[in-house]
XYZ file of C-alpha atoms in Angstrom:
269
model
C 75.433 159.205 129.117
C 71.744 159.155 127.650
C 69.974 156.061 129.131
C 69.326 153.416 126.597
C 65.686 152.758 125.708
C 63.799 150.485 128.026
C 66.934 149.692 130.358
C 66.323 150.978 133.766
C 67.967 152.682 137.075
C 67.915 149.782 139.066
C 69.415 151.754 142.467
C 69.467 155.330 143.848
C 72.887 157.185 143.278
C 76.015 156.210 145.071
C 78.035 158.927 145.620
C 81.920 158.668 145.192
C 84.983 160.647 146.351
C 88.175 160.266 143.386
C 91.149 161.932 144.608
C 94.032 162.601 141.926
C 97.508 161.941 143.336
C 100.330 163.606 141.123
C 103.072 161.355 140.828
C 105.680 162.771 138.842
C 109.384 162.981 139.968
C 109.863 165.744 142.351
C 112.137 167.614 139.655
C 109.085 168.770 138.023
C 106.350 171.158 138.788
C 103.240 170.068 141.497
C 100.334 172.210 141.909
C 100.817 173.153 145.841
C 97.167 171.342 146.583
C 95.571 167.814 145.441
C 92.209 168.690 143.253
C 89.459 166.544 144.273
C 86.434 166.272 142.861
C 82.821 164.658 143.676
C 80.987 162.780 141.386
C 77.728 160.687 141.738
C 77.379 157.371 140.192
C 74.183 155.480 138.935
C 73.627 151.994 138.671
C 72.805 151.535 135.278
C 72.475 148.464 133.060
C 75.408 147.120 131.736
C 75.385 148.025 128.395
C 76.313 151.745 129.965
C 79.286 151.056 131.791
C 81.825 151.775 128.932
C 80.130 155.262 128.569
C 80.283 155.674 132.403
C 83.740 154.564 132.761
C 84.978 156.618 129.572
C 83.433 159.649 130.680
C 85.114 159.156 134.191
C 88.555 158.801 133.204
C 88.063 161.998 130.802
C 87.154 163.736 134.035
C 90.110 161.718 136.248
C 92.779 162.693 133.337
C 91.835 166.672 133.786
C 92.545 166.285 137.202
C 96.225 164.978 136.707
C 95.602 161.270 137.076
C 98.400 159.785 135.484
C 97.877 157.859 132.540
C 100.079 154.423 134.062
C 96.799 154.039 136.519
C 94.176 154.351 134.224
C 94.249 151.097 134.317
C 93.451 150.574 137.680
C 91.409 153.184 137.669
C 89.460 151.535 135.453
C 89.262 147.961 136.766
C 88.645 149.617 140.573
C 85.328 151.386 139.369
C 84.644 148.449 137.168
C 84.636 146.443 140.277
C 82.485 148.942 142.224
C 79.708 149.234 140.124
C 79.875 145.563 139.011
C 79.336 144.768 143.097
C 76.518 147.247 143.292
C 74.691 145.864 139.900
C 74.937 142.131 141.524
C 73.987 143.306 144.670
C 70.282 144.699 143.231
C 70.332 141.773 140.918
C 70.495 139.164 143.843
C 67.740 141.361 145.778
C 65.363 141.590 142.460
C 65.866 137.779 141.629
C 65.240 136.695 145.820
C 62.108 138.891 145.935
C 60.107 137.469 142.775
C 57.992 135.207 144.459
C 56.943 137.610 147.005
C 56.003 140.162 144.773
C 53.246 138.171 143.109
C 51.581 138.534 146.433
C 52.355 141.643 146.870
C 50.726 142.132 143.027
C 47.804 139.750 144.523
C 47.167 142.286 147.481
C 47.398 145.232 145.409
C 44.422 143.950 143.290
C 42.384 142.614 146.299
C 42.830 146.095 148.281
C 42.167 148.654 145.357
C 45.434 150.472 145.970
C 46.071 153.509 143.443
C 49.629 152.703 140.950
C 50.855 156.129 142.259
C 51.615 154.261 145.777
C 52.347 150.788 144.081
C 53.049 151.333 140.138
C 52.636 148.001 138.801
C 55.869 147.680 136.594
C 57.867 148.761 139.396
C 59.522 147.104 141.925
C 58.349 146.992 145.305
C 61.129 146.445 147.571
C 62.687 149.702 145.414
C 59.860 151.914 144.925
C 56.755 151.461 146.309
C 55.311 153.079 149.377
C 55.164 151.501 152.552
C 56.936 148.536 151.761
C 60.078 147.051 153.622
C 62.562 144.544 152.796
C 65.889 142.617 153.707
C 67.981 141.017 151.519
C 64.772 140.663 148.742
C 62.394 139.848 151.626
C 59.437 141.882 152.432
C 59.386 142.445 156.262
C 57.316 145.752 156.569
C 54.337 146.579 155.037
C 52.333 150.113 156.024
C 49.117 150.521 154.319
C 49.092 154.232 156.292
C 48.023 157.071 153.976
C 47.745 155.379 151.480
C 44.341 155.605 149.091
C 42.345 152.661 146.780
C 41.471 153.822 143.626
C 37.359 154.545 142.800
C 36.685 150.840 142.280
C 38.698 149.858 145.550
C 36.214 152.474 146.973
C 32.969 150.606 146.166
C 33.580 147.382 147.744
C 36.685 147.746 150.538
C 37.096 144.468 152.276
C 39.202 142.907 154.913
C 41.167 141.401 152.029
C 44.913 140.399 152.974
C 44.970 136.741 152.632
C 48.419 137.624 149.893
C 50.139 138.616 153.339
C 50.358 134.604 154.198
C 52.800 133.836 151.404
C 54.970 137.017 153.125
C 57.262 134.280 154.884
C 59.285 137.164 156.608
C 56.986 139.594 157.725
C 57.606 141.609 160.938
C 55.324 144.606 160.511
C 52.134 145.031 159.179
C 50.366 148.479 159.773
C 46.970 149.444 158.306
C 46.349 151.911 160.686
C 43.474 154.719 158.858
C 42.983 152.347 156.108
C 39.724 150.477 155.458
C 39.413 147.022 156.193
C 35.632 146.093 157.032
C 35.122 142.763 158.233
C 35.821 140.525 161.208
C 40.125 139.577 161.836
C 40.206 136.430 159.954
C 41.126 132.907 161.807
C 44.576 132.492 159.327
C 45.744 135.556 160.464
C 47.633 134.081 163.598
C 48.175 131.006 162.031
C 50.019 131.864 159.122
C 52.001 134.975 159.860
C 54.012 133.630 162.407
C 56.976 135.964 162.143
C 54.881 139.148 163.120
C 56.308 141.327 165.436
C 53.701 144.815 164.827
C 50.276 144.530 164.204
C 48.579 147.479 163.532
C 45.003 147.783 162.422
C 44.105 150.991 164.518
C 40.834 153.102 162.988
C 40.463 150.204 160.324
C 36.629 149.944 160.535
C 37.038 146.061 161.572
C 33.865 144.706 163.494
C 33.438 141.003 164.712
C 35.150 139.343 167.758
C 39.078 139.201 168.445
C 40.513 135.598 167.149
C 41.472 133.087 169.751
C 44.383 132.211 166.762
C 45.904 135.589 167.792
C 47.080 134.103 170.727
C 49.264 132.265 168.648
C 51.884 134.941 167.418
C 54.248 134.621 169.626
C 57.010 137.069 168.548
C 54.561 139.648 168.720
C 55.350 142.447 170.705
C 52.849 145.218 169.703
C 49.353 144.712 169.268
C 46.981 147.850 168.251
C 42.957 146.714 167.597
C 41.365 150.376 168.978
C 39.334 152.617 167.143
C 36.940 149.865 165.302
C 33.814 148.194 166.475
C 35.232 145.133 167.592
C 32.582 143.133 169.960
C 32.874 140.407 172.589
C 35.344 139.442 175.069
C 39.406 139.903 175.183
C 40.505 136.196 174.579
C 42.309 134.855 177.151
C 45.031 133.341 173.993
C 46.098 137.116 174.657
C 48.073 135.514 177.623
C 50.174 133.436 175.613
C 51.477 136.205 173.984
C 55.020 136.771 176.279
C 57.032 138.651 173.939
C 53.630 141.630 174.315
C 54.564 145.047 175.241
C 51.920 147.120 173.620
C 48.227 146.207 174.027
C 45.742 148.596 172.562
C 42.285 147.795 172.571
C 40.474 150.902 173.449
C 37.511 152.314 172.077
C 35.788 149.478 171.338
C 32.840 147.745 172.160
C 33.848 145.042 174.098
C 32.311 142.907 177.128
C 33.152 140.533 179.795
C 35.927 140.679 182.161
C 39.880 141.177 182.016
C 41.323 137.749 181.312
C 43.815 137.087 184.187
C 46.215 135.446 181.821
C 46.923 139.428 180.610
C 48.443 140.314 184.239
C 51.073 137.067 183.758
C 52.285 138.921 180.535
C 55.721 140.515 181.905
C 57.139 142.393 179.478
C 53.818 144.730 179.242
C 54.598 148.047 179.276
C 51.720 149.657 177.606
C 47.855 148.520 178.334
C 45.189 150.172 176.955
C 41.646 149.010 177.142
C-alpha cells in the first residue's frame, strides 16, 4: 500500500505469525502440511487500514483460509492494529507538554536536527531520549554534537529539564556545558536517579541543593574544573552508590557525613 501524502509511520513494524487451518470435511483432499507464512505489519494512519486488511486477506485466501472466517479474520487484525494505533496515540497525546521542553532545550543547547529533527517525535525518534508511557525519563546528551551556532556560545543551559516531571537519568557525559551546577538543579529534579556530567567542562563549586536528591543513586562530577569543598549535603544522599568526583580541583577535607552513606559502593575522589 503506497503511504498517503503527509500521513506518517507512527510505530516500528510489528511482526505477525498467520497460520491457515484447512477446514474442509475430511472426504476431501488436505495438503499433508499447514502453509504458514510471515508477514510484517506497520502502523499506519487509519485511512490505510482497508488497503492493509484487503491486501492481507488476498494473501490469507492463497494460503487456504476459508472464506466463512474472513470475517474474523478481518475483525481480529482490525482489532490488533486498532490497539497498537491507540496505544501510540495515548503515548503522543501524554507526551505533548514535555516535548515543548524538550523543543526549549534543543534551542538553548545548539543540538544538530540529525540527533533531534524538529518535526519528529522525541519519545519515537530522537537520540538519547527515554520515555514511559509518554513520559521522558532518560535523557543522554552523549555523542551527540550542537550545530556551528551552538558552537559559539555553549552554556550550562538545561533549565527545560525542570518541567521533565519524571526524569530518572540525565547524562551529559563529553558534552559541553561551561558554567557553575546551577542552585535549581537539586531542587527541581527531584525524581533523579543518574546524574552524569563527567568531562562536561563545568567549573564553580558543587551545590549544597544537591544534597537534596534523594533518590539519587549515582552521582558522576569528574573530569571538569570544579573548585572548593565536597558539601557535606552529600551525606544526605542515602540512596548514593556511585560517587565520582575525581580529577578535579577541589580543597578541604572529606565530609564525615560521606562515611554514614551505606549503600556506597563506589567512591572516587
Amino acid at each position: 500500500c503506497n503511504r498517503p501524502k503527509g500521513s506518517i509511520l507512527l510505530q516500528p513494524t510489528l511482526s505477525l505469525k498467520i497460520v491457515a487451518y484447512d477446514t474442509r470435511p475430511y472426504s476431501q483432499e488436505k495438503p499433508q502440511h499447514q502453509p504458514s507464512f510471515h508477514i510484517k505489519i506497520a502502523l499506519f494512519t487509519l485511512r490505510q487500514l482497508d488497503c492493509i486488511i484487503d491486501m492481507l486477506q488476498t494473501l490469507a485466501s492463497s494460503f487456504l483460509v476459508p472464506r466463512v472466517m474472513d470475517g474474523q479474520f478481518k475483525v481480529a487484525l482490525l482489532s490488533l492494529l486498532f490497539f497498537n494505533f491507540m496505544q501510540t496515540e495515548q503515548v503522543l497525546a501524554s507526551s505533548g507538554s514535555e516535548r515543548w521542553a524538550l523543543l526549549e532545550l534543543r534551542a538553548s543547547l545548539g543540538i544538530r536536527a540529525r540527533y533531534w529533527p524538529k518535526k519528529g517525535e522525541p519519545c519515537l525518534n530522537w537520540t538519547g531520549i527515554e520515555c514511559l508511557d509518554g513520559r521522558v525519563t532518560g535523557i543522554s546528551l552523549s555523542g551527540i554534537r550542537r550545530t556551528r551556532v551552538g558552537k559559539r556560545n555553549p552554556r550550562f543551559a538545561i533549565y527545560p529539564l525542570s518541567n521533565l516531571t519524571s526524569l530518572s537519568s540525565f547524562n551529559a557525559s563529553g558534552f559541553l556545558l561551561p558554567g557553575p551546577i546551577p542552585e535549581w538543579l537539586g531542587q527541581r529534579l527531584a525524581t533523579l536517579q543518574v546524574l552524569d556530567l563527567r568531562s562536561c567542562s563545568i567549573y564553580g563549586s558543587i551545590p549544597d541543593t544537591l544534597g537534596s536528591l534523594f533518590r539519587l543513586n549515582s552521582l558522576y562530577l569528574s573530569e571538569n574544573t570544579i573548585t572548593g569543598t565536597i558539601p557535606a549535603a552529600l551525606g544526605k544522599l542515602n540512596s548514593l552508590s556511585v560517587l565520582d568526583l575525581s580529577k578535579n580541583l577541589l580543597t578541604g577535607p572529606i565530609p564525615s557525613a560521606i562515611s554514614a552513606l551505606r549503600n556506597l559502593s563506589s567512591l572516587d575522589l
